Amino acid sequence: MANPDSASFQFGFDENDQVFTLGGSMRPKETSEISACLESLRACAMRATGMFYVNVRRLLQSNNVAFNGMASVLLEVCRERPDVNITITMSSVVGWTPRKFRSLQRKIPRINVVEYDKDFYPGQAFVEDSSFVSVLRRQTTMTWRHEKHILPRHGIGEGMKIADICCGIGDFAILLFKEFNPTYVVALDHAKSSLEYARKMAKEFDVTGVEYVYGDAAEMLLPNGEFDFVTCRHSLQVFDRPERILSELLRICKPGGRVYVSNEKNSHCLGEPRSESIQWTYNEVAKLWKHFNMDIEIGPKSRRLLLDAGFVDIRMESFMVTNLDGDPEEFAEVVRTWRQMFAESMARERGDDEAFIEKFKKGFDDHIFAALHPKGYAGWPIWVASGRKPL
Amino acid sequence: MTDTQNNSLPEDGYDLLLEFDLDTKVLDDQWDYCDYMSSYVARMVSHNRADPFMFSNLLSATLNELFETVYRTRKEAGQFRFQILRKGSIDRITMLVPCAADEQQFYIKTAEELGTADASEKYLDLLFSDEGFDRRVGLFELAISYKAAVSADAVEDRAVRLTVDLALEPETD
């Protein structure tokens, strides 16, 4: 794998948001080698009003020469422009930055240092809850029955370099590894509890070809054009800006390679008997996610999103996970977890009253009833889509 | 860069991961080698850590400070030797730097300073110094920011041997 740490550095200023962005690797011998960057930082900060942001989320490396240069400029700005507030946004993914920039904050308490990805994604607290791990595992088991047959139609083959972005607990990456014999799999996620679980599981199953990395899907440190096949499952729906993720998926994909996404349209979950109550609840699920700036209805929009992101040769299909696929109790267990997450966590956080929450729960209970009923049918539809990165 | 693995001497139960020798003249001439070597070595030995990217990023940052410190050392003609060894969660970096007595003393005295009560304050002073770059800052950073154990020993009157023990991620079961 090419090493992203060896890239040279870039800088730029967004006047509109007053954000000075630094990226790449800054390891000069003398400060004079980065004088253009430092001059620009000084000039932009000096003419700022109110809040001035320094974005170092993609500054993969900086030596002490560069850091001292940046700090000197910011100290000068603090002295000369007491009316300007400086906020440095860093990423917890870039390991060196919290150590160094916290030192800067100790030196100049007026400088605010924040980890950008701590609270970035609207549903992050819900999906990174470690209690969510069990439902992720069960969902993968249920969807894999379908996807292992679907994936070859979307271009996956043996001997590929694969990236599984937003890998969750990493079980899909292991299944890919076993089924399609790739040369290498990188599985990335932003939930440390999920990654911890993934590593334990890989160790338990003696899988050594999957590299689990902590990262932000919207600003990955993976190199450009590296992977033959990139997967991102059930994740565009938890981001408020899915187009940003897609542009990163496109970036890391090799020209000619394919990006595969799967998403839901929760309002199309169905069941018999008690279909009306089930329908009502899942329509409310869609509204609830929208309240938290997430789109659980994104599945059928995948084609448009892939085209807008610059992919070609879009392939798209859907499948229905049902209570008849395997053990109906498995399906019921997933719905129980949704009930807990959507009704007990998210609806309460939105401030819904007890009457609403009871009615909301009833639809999940009826979905479980349908799944376990000897003559019942319960379904959860998934849309998969893939696009090719142009040569 | 030459691979001299056959000459390696594992120590204290450490496994040797990577070792090379480099003519000091090459190191004197090529600043960019600090970046190349730290990025390369970090990536090569990080693949079996729990989070290879995070580990590699941190290790590269620490190695680069060490290589830059060595670059700024007035070196004698000879071979600079680098080793990275591992025991559990600890990565041990050793560097043998051919240099005269005054440069040996730079390393030995700096290593002693790292253990003093005001080392953290000194680190911040060095890091934010407006009186020009102080080459001690790299070693202070390793000790203070990365909690590394840093030691320096004179090797006769011809070199200094720098040893840095780093634990960059928690031990896993």
Coordinates of C-alpha atoms in Angstrom, one line a residue:
Chain A
M1 CA 0.0 0.0 0.0
A2 CA 1.3 3.5 -0.8
N3 CA 2.0 5.4 2.3
P4 CA -0.2 8.5 2.7
D5 CA 2.3 9.8 5.2
S6 CA 4.9 10.6 2.6
A7 CA 2.6 13.0 0.7
S8 CA 3.7 16.6 0.5
F9 CA 1.6 19.2 2.2
Q10 CA -1.2 21.5 0.9
F11 CA -2.9 24.5 2.3
G12 CA -5.8 26.7 1.4
F13 CA -8.3 29.2 2.8
D14 CA -12.1 29.2 2.6
E15 CA -13.0 32.8 3.0
N16 CA -16.7 32.0 3.4
D17 CA -16.3 29.9 6.5
Q18 CA -13.0 31.5 7.6
V19 CA -11.3 28.1 7.6
F20 CA -7.6 27.7 6.9
T21 CA -6.9 24.1 5.9
L22 CA -3.6 22.2 6.1
G23 CA -3.2 18.7 4.7
G24 CA -0.5 16.2 3.9
S25 CA 2.9 15.9 5.5
M26 CA 4.9 19.0 6.7
R27 CA 8.4 18.0 7.6
P28 CA 10.7 20.9 6.6
K29 CA 14.3 21.3 7.7
E30 CA 13.9 25.0 8.1
T31 CA 10.8 27.2 8.7
S32 CA 11.7 29.1 5.5
E33 CA 10.6 26.1 3.5
I34 CA 7.0 26.6 4.6
S35 CA 7.1 30.4 4.7
A36 CA 4.4 30.7 1.9
C37 CA 2.0 28.6 4.0
L38 CA 2.8 30.5 7.3
E39 CA 2.5 33.9 5.6
S40 CA -0.9 32.9 4.2
L41 CA -2.0 31.6 7.6
R42 CA -0.9 34.9 9.2
A43 CA -2.6 37.0 6.6
C44 CA -5.9 35.1 6.7
A45 CA -6.0 35.1 10.5
M46 CA -5.2 38.8 10.7
R47 CA -8.0 39.8 8.4
A48 CA -10.5 37.4 10.0
T49 CA -13.5 38.6 12.1
G50 CA -15.0 36.7 15.0
M51 CA -14.1 33.0 14.7
F52 CA -11.1 31.8 12.7
Y53 CA -10.8 28.1 12.1
V54 CA -7.6 26.1 11.4
N55 CA -8.4 22.7 10.0
V56 CA -5.7 20.1 10.5
R57 CA -7.9 17.0 10.1
R58 CA -5.9 15.8 7.2
L59 CA -2.5 17.0 8.3
L60 CA -1.0 13.5 8.5
Q61 CA 2.4 14.6 9.8
S62 CA 4.1 17.6 11.0
N63 CA 7.6 17.9 12.5
N64 CA 8.5 20.3 15.3
V65 CA 9.9 22.8 12.9
A66 CA 6.5 23.1 11.1
F67 CA 4.6 23.0 14.4
N68 CA 6.7 25.7 15.9
G69 CA 6.2 27.8 12.8
M70 CA 2.4 27.4 13.0
A71 CA 2.3 28.0 16.8
S72 CA 4.4 31.2 16.4
V73 CA 1.9 32.6 13.9
L74 CA -1.1 31.7 16.0
L75 CA 0.6 33.2 19.1
E76 CA 1.2 36.4 17.1
V77 CA -2.4 36.5 16.0
C78 CA -3.6 36.1 19.6
R79 CA -1.4 39.0 20.7
E80 CA -2.3 41.3 17.9
R81 CA -6.0 40.4 17.4
P82 CA -7.5 39.8 20.8
D83 CA -10.9 40.1 19.1
V84 CA -10.4 37.0 17.0
N85 CA -11.1 33.6 18.4
I86 CA -9.1 30.6 17.0
T87 CA -10.5 27.1 16.8
I88 CA -8.3 24.3 15.7
T89 CA -10.3 21.3 14.4
M90 CA -8.3 18.1 14.4
S91 CA -9.3 14.5 13.8
S92 CA -8.9 11.8 16.4
V93 CA -8.0 9.5 13.5
V94 CA -4.7 11.3 13.0
G95 CA -2.9 10.1 16.1
W96 CA -0.2 12.7 16.5
T97 CA -2.5 15.7 16.4
P98 CA -4.4 15.5 19.8
R99 CA -1.0 15.2 21.7
K100 CA 0.5 18.2 20.0
F101 CA -2.4 20.6 19.7
R102 CA -3.5 20.0 23.3
S103 CA 0.0 21.3 24.2
L104 CA -0.8 24.4 22.2
Q105 CA -4.0 24.8 24.1
R106 CA -2.1 24.5 27.4
K107 CA 0.2 27.3 26.2
I108 CA -2.6 29.5 24.9
P109 CA -5.9 28.7 26.6
R110 CA -7.6 31.1 24.3
I111 CA -7.1 28.7 21.4
N112 CA -9.9 26.3 21.3
V113 CA -8.9 22.8 20.1
V114 CA -11.7 20.4 19.1
E115 CA -11.8 16.9 17.7
Y116 CA -14.0 17.4 14.7
D117 CA -15.3 13.8 14.4
K118 CA -16.4 13.4 18.0
D119 CA -19.8 14.8 17.4
F120 CA -19.9 15.1 13.7
Y121 CA -22.4 12.5 12.5
P122 CA -25.9 13.0 13.7
G123 CA -26.7 9.5 14.6
Q124 CA -23.2 8.6 15.8
A125 CA -24.2 8.2 19.4
F126 CA -26.9 5.7 18.5
V127 CA -24.9 3.6 16.0
E128 CA -21.7 3.6 18.1
D129 CA -23.5 2.4 21.2
S130 CA -21.8 -0.9 21.9
S131 CA -25.2 -2.5 22.6
F132 CA -25.9 -2.1 18.9
V133 CA -23.1 -4.7 18.1
S134 CA -25.4 -7.7 18.5
V135 CA -28.0 -6.4 16.0
L136 CA -25.3 -5.6 13.5
R137 CA -24.0 -9.2 13.7
R138 CA -27.4 -10.7 13.2
Q139 CA -28.3 -8.3 10.4
T140 CA -25.1 -9.3 8.5
T141 CA -26.0 -13.0 8.9
M142 CA -29.4 -12.3 7.4
T143 CA -28.3 -10.1 4.5
W144 CA -25.2 -12.2 3.6
R145 CA -27.5 -15.1 2.5
H146 CA -28.6 -12.8 -0.3
E147 CA -25.5 -10.7 -0.9
K148 CA -23.0 -13.5 -1.4
H149 CA -25.0 -14.3 -4.6
I150 CA -25.5 -10.6 -5.5
L151 CA -21.9 -9.4 -5.1
P152 CA -20.5 -11.2 -8.1
R153 CA -23.1 -9.5 -10.3
H154 CA -21.6 -6.2 -9.1
G155 CA -18.1 -7.1 -10.1
I156 CA -16.4 -8.7 -7.1
G157 CA -13.9 -11.4 -7.9
E158 CA -11.0 -13.4 -6.5
G159 CA -7.6 -11.8 -5.9
M160 CA -8.9 -8.3 -5.4
K161 CA -7.9 -5.5 -3.0
I162 CA -11.1 -4.7 -1.1
A163 CA -12.0 -1.9 1.2
D164 CA -15.0 -2.2 3.5
I165 CA -15.8 1.3 4.6
C166 CA -18.0 1.7 7.7
C167 CA -17.3 -2.0 8.4
G168 CA -19.1 -1.9 11.8
I169 CA -18.2 -5.0 13.7
G170 CA -16.2 -6.3 10.8
D171 CA -18.1 -9.5 10.1
F172 CA -18.9 -8.6 6.5
A173 CA -15.2 -8.1 5.8
I174 CA -14.4 -11.6 7.2
L175 CA -17.2 -13.1 5.1
L176 CA -15.8 -11.3 2.0
F177 CA -12.4 -12.6 2.9
K178 CA -13.6 -16.2 3.2
E179 CA -15.9 -16.2 0.2
F180 CA -13.9 -14.2 -2.4
N181 CA -10.3 -14.9 -1.5
P182 CA -9.1 -11.3 -1.9
T183 CA -5.4 -10.4 -1.7
Y184 CA -6.1 -7.9 1.0
V185 CA -9.0 -6.3 2.9
V186 CA -9.0 -3.0 4.7
A187 CA -12.0 -2.6 7.0
L188 CA -12.6 0.9 8.3
D189 CA -15.0 2.2 10.9
H190 CA -15.4 5.1 13.3
A191 CA -16.7 3.2 16.2
K192 CA -13.9 2.0 18.5
S193 CA -16.2 -0.5 20.3
S194 CA -17.1 -2.1 17.0
L195 CA -13.5 -2.3 15.8
E196 CA -12.4 -3.8 19.1
Y197 CA -15.1 -6.5 18.6
A198 CA -14.0 -7.0 14.9
R199 CA -10.3 -7.6 15.9
K200 CA -11.3 -10.1 18.5
M201 CA -13.5 -11.9 16.0
A202 CA -10.8 -12.0 13.4
K203 CA -8.4 -13.4 15.9
E204 CA -10.9 -16.0 17.0
F205 CA -11.5 -17.1 13.4
D206 CA -7.8 -16.9 12.7
V207 CA -8.3 -14.4 9.9
T208 CA -5.1 -12.5 9.3
G209 CA -5.8 -10.9 5.9
V210 CA -8.2 -8.2 7.2
E211 CA -6.7 -4.9 8.5
Y212 CA -9.1 -3.1 10.8
V213 CA -8.5 0.6 10.9
Y214 CA -10.1 3.5 12.8
G215 CA -11.1 6.2 10.5
D216 CA -13.6 8.8 9.4
A217 CA -15.4 7.7 6.2
A218 CA -15.8 11.3 5.1
E219 CA -12.1 12.0 5.3
M220 CA -10.2 8.8 5.0
L221 CA -6.4 8.5 5.2
L222 CA -6.5 5.6 2.6
P223 CA -4.6 6.5 -0.6
N224 CA -6.2 7.4 -3.9
G225 CA -7.0 4.7 -6.5
E226 CA -6.0 1.8 -4.2
F227 CA -8.9 -0.7 -4.2
D228 CA -10.5 -2.9 -6.9
F229 CA -13.7 -3.1 -5.0
V230 CA -15.1 -0.9 -2.3
T231 CA -18.1 -1.7 -0.1
C232 CA -20.1 0.6 2.1
R233 CA -23.2 -1.0 3.6
H234 CA -26.1 0.5 5.5
S235 CA -24.0 3.6 6.1
L236 CA -24.9 6.3 3.7
Q237 CA -28.2 6.4 5.5
V238 CA -26.6 7.4 8.8
F239 CA -24.7 10.4 7.4
D240 CA -26.3 13.7 6.8
R241 CA -24.1 14.3 3.8
P242 CA -23.8 11.0 2.0
E243 CA -22.3 12.7 -1.1
R244 CA -19.2 13.3 1.0
I245 CA -18.8 9.6 1.7
L246 CA -19.4 8.7 -1.9
S247 CA -16.7 11.1 -3.1
E248 CA -14.3 9.4 -0.7
L249 CA -15.3 6.0 -1.9
L250 CA -14.8 7.1 -5.5
R251 CA -11.4 8.5 -4.5
I252 CA -10.0 5.3 -3.0
C253 CA -11.4 3.1 -5.8
K254 CA -9.1 2.2 -8.6
P255 CA -10.1 3.6 -12.0
G256 CA -12.2 0.8 -13.5
G257 CA -13.0 -0.6 -10.1
R258 CA -16.4 -0.7 -8.5
V259 CA -18.0 0.8 -5.4
Y260 CA -20.9 -1.2 -3.9
V261 CA -23.4 0.3 -1.5
S262 CA -26.4 -1.1 0.3
N263 CA -29.2 0.9 2.0
E264 CA -32.7 0.6 3.2
K265 CA -36.1 2.2 2.7
N266 CA -37.5 1.5 6.1
S267 CA -41.0 2.7 5.4
H268 CA -41.2 -0.4 3.1
C269 CA -40.7 -2.9 5.9
L270 CA -43.8 -5.0 5.9
G271 CA -45.6 -7.8 7.6
E272 CA -48.8 -9.8 7.7
P273 CA -50.9 -10.0 9.8
R274 CA -51.2 -6.5 11.4
S275 CA -49.9 -4.8 8.4
E276 CA -51.4 -1.4 9.1
S277 CA -49.8 -1.0 12.5
I278 CA -46.5 -2.2 11.1
Q279 CA -46.7 0.3 8.2
W280 CA -47.5 3.2 10.5
T281 CA -44.6 2.5 12.7
Y282 CA -42.0 2.2 9.9
N283 CA -43.3 5.4 8.3
E284 CA -42.7 7.0 11.7
V285 CA -39.2 5.5 11.7
A286 CA -38.4 7.4 8.5
K287 CA -39.6 10.7 10.1
L288 CA -37.7 10.0 13.2
W289 CA -34.4 9.5 11.3
K290 CA -35.1 12.6 9.3
H291 CA -35.4 14.5 12.6
F292 CA -31.8 13.5 13.4
N293 CA -30.7 14.5 9.8
M294 CA -30.4 10.9 8.6
D295 CA -32.2 9.3 5.7
I296 CA -33.3 5.7 6.3
E297 CA -35.3 6.0 3.0
I298 CA -32.1 6.4 0.9
G299 CA -32.1 2.9 -0.7
P300 CA -33.9 3.7 -4.0
K301 CA -32.0 7.0 -4.2
S302 CA -28.7 5.1 -4.5
R303 CA -28.7 5.2 -8.3
R304 CA -29.0 8.9 -8.4
L305 CA -26.4 9.4 -5.7
L306 CA -23.8 7.2 -7.5
L307 CA -24.4 9.0 -10.8
D308 CA -24.1 12.4 -9.1
A309 CA -20.9 11.3 -7.5
G310 CA -19.3 10.5 -10.9
F311 CA -19.8 6.7 -11.2
V312 CA -20.8 5.1 -14.5
D313 CA -22.3 1.7 -15.4
I314 CA -24.6 1.7 -12.4
R315 CA -26.1 -1.7 -11.4
M316 CA -28.9 -1.8 -9.0
E317 CA -31.2 -4.4 -7.5
S318 CA -33.2 -5.0 -4.3
F319 CA -33.8 -8.0 -2.1
M320 CA -36.1 -8.7 0.8
V321 CA -34.8 -10.2 4.0
T322 CA -37.7 -12.2 5.5
N323 CA -38.7 -14.4 8.4
L324 CA -38.6 -17.3 6.0
D325 CA -35.0 -17.0 5.1
G326 CA -33.7 -18.7 8.2
D327 CA -34.8 -18.9 11.9
P328 CA -37.8 -16.5 12.3
E329 CA -36.5 -15.8 15.8
E330 CA -33.5 -14.2 14.2
F331 CA -35.7 -11.8 12.3
A332 CA -37.7 -11.1 15.5
E333 CA -34.5 -10.4 17.4
V334 CA -33.4 -7.7 15.0
V335 CA -36.8 -6.0 15.2
R336 CA -36.6 -6.1 19.0
T337 CA -33.3 -4.2 18.8
W338 CA -34.8 -1.7 16.4
R339 CA -37.7 -1.3 18.9
Q340 CA -35.2 -0.6 21.6
M341 CA -33.1 1.8 19.6
F342 CA -35.8 3.7 17.7
A343 CA -38.5 3.8 20.4
E344 CA -36.5 3.9 23.7
S345 CA -33.5 5.9 22.6
M346 CA -34.2 8.0 19.5
A347 CA -37.9 8.8 20.1
R348 CA -37.2 9.7 23.7
E349 CA -34.3 11.9 22.7
R350 CA -36.6 13.7 20.2
G351 CA -39.0 14.3 23.1
D352 CA -41.9 12.2 22.1
D353 CA -44.6 11.6 24.6
E354 CA -45.5 8.3 26.2
A355 CA -48.7 7.8 24.1
F356 CA -46.7 8.2 20.9
I357 CA -43.9 5.9 22.1
E358 CA -46.4 3.2 23.0
K359 CA -48.1 3.3 19.6
F360 CA -44.6 3.4 18.0
K361 CA -43.5 0.3 19.9
K362 CA -46.8 -1.5 19.0
G363 CA -45.8 -1.6 15.3
F364 CA -42.5 -3.3 16.1
D365 CA -44.3 -5.7 18.4
D366 CA -46.7 -6.5 15.5
H367 CA -43.8 -7.0 13.1
I368 CA -42.3 -9.5 15.6
F369 CA -45.7 -11.1 15.9
A370 CA -45.9 -11.4 12.1
A371 CA -42.4 -12.9 11.9
L372 CA -43.1 -15.5 14.5
H373 CA -46.7 -16.3 13.4
P374 CA -46.9 -19.8 11.9
K375 CA -48.7 -18.3 8.9
G376 CA -47.1 -14.9 9.0
Y377 CA -44.7 -13.1 6.8
A378 CA -42.3 -10.3 7.7
G379 CA -39.9 -8.4 5.4
W380 CA -37.1 -6.0 5.5
P381 CA -36.2 -4.6 2.0
I382 CA -32.6 -3.7 1.0
W383 CA -31.4 -1.9 -2.1
V384 CA -28.0 -2.6 -3.4
A385 CA -26.2 -0.5 -6.1
S386 CA -22.8 -0.3 -7.5
G387 CA -21.0 2.0 -9.9
R388 CA -17.8 1.8 -11.8
K389 CA -15.1 4.5 -11.4
P390 CA -14.3 5.9 -14.9
L391 CA -10.9 5.1 -16.3
Chain B
M1 CA 20.4 1.3 3.0
T2 CA 21.6 -2.2 3.6
D3 CA 19.9 -5.1 5.4
T4 CA 22.2 -6.4 8.0
Q5 CA 19.7 -8.7 9.7
N6 CA 22.2 -11.5 9.9
N7 CA 24.3 -9.4 12.3
S8 CA 21.4 -8.7 14.6
L9 CA 21.7 -9.4 18.3
P10 CA 18.2 -9.8 19.9
E11 CA 18.2 -8.4 23.5
D12 CA 16.1 -8.8 26.6
G13 CA 13.6 -11.1 24.8
Y14 CA 13.0 -8.5 22.1
D15 CA 12.4 -9.7 18.5
L16 CA 14.2 -7.8 15.9
L17 CA 11.8 -6.4 13.3
L18 CA 14.0 -4.3 11.1
E19 CA 17.6 -3.2 11.0
F20 CA 19.7 -1.2 8.6
D21 CA 23.0 0.6 8.3
L22 CA 23.6 3.9 6.6
D23 CA 26.8 5.8 5.8
T24 CA 26.7 9.0 7.9
K25 CA 27.6 11.0 4.9
V26 CA 24.4 10.0 3.2
L27 CA 22.4 11.0 6.3
D28 CA 24.2 14.3 6.4
D29 CA 23.3 15.1 2.8
Q30 CA 19.7 13.9 2.6
W31 CA 17.2 15.7 4.9
D32 CA 14.3 14.0 3.1
Y33 CA 15.6 10.6 4.2
C34 CA 14.3 11.4 7.7
D35 CA 10.8 11.5 6.3
Y36 CA 11.3 8.5 3.9
M37 CA 12.8 6.3 6.6
S38 CA 10.3 7.1 9.3
S39 CA 7.3 6.6 6.9
Y40 CA 8.7 3.4 5.5
V41 CA 9.8 1.8 8.8
A42 CA 6.5 2.8 10.5
R43 CA 4.4 1.2 7.8
M44 CA 6.6 -1.9 7.6
V45 CA 6.3 -2.8 11.3
S46 CA 2.7 -1.7 11.9
H47 CA 0.7 -4.2 10.0
N48 CA 0.1 -6.5 12.9
R49 CA -0.8 -3.9 15.5
A50 CA -4.4 -3.5 16.4
D51 CA -4.9 -0.4 14.3
P52 CA -2.1 -0.3 11.8
F53 CA -2.9 3.1 10.4
M54 CA -3.1 4.8 13.8
F55 CA 0.0 3.0 15.0
S56 CA 1.9 3.8 11.8
N57 CA 1.0 7.5 12.1
L58 CA 2.3 7.7 15.7
L59 CA 5.4 5.6 15.1
S60 CA 6.2 7.7 12.0
A61 CA 5.9 10.9 14.0
T62 CA 8.3 9.6 16.7
L63 CA 10.8 8.0 14.4
N64 CA 10.9 11.2 12.4
E65 CA 11.8 13.2 15.4
L66 CA 14.6 10.8 16.2
F67 CA 16.0 10.8 12.6
E68 CA 15.8 14.6 12.5
T69 CA 17.7 14.8 15.8
V70 CA 20.4 12.5 14.4
Y71 CA 20.5 14.5 11.1
R72 CA 21.3 17.6 13.2
T73 CA 24.1 15.8 15.0
R74 CA 27.6 16.5 14.0
K75 CA 28.5 13.0 13.0
E76 CA 31.8 11.3 12.4
A77 CA 32.5 9.2 9.4
G78 CA 31.2 5.7 9.8
Q79 CA 28.0 3.7 9.8
F80 CA 24.8 4.9 11.4
R81 CA 22.9 1.8 12.6
F82 CA 19.1 1.6 13.2
Q83 CA 17.2 -1.2 14.8
I84 CA 13.6 -1.6 15.7
L85 CA 12.7 -4.4 18.1
R86 CA 9.5 -5.5 19.7
K87 CA 8.4 -7.2 22.9
G88 CA 4.6 -7.3 23.4
S89 CA 3.3 -3.7 23.4
I90 CA 6.8 -2.2 23.6
D91 CA 8.7 -1.1 20.5
R92 CA 12.3 -0.5 21.1
I93 CA 14.3 1.7 18.8
T94 CA 18.0 1.8 18.9
M95 CA 20.3 4.1 17.0
L96 CA 24.1 3.9 17.0
V97 CA 25.3 7.4 15.9
P98 CA 29.1 7.8 15.2
C99 CA 30.1 11.1 16.8
A100 CA 32.7 12.7 19.0
A101 CA 32.7 13.3 22.7
D102 CA 30.8 16.6 22.7
E103 CA 27.9 15.2 20.7
Q104 CA 27.9 12.1 22.9
Q105 CA 27.4 14.5 25.8
F106 CA 24.5 16.3 24.0
Y107 CA 22.5 13.0 24.0
I108 CA 23.5 11.9 27.5
K109 CA 22.8 15.2 29.1
T110 CA 19.5 15.6 27.3
A111 CA 18.4 12.1 28.3
E112 CA 19.2 13.0 31.9
E113 CA 17.1 16.2 31.6
L114 CA 14.1 14.2 30.6
G115 CA 13.9 12.7 34.1
T116 CA 13.9 16.0 35.9
A117 CA 10.8 17.3 37.7
D118 CA 10.4 20.3 35.3
A119 CA 10.8 18.2 32.1
S120 CA 7.2 18.9 31.0
E121 CA 7.6 22.7 31.4
K122 CA 10.9 22.5 29.6
Y123 CA 9.3 20.6 26.7
L124 CA 6.6 23.3 26.3
D125 CA 9.3 26.0 26.4
L126 CA 11.3 24.2 23.7
L127 CA 8.2 23.5 21.6
F128 CA 7.0 27.1 21.6
S129 CA 10.4 28.7 21.7
D130 CA 10.8 31.9 19.7
E131 CA 14.5 31.8 20.0
G132 CA 15.2 29.4 17.1
F133 CA 14.9 25.7 16.9
D134 CA 16.4 23.7 19.8
R135 CA 17.3 20.2 18.7
R136 CA 16.5 18.8 22.2
V137 CA 12.8 19.2 21.4
G138 CA 12.5 15.8 19.6
L139 CA 13.8 13.8 22.5
F140 CA 11.7 15.8 25.0
E141 CA 8.7 15.1 22.8
L142 CA 9.2 11.4 22.9
A143 CA 9.6 11.4 26.7
I144 CA 6.8 13.8 27.6
S145 CA 4.2 13.5 24.9
Y146 CA 4.7 9.8 24.0
K147 CA 5.8 8.7 27.5
A148 CA 8.9 7.0 26.0
A149 CA 11.8 5.7 28.1
V150 CA 14.8 7.4 26.5
S151 CA 18.4 6.5 27.3
A152 CA 21.8 7.4 25.8
D153 CA 25.1 5.7 26.3
A154 CA 28.6 6.5 25.1
V155 CA 30.1 3.7 23.0
E156 CA 33.8 4.2 23.7
D157 CA 34.7 7.6 22.3
R158 CA 33.4 7.0 18.8
A159 CA 29.6 6.8 19.0
V160 CA 26.5 7.2 21.1
R161 CA 23.8 4.5 21.4
L162 CA 20.3 5.9 21.8
T163 CA 17.6 3.6 23.1
V164 CA 13.9 4.5 23.0
D165 CA 11.2 2.3 24.4
L166 CA 7.7 3.2 23.2
A167 CA 4.2 1.8 24.0
L168 CA 2.0 3.4 21.4
E169 CA -1.1 1.4 21.9
P170 CA -2.5 -0.5 24.9
E171 CA -1.5 -4.1 25.2
T172 CA -4.1 -6.5 23.7
D173 CA -4.9 -9.9 24.9

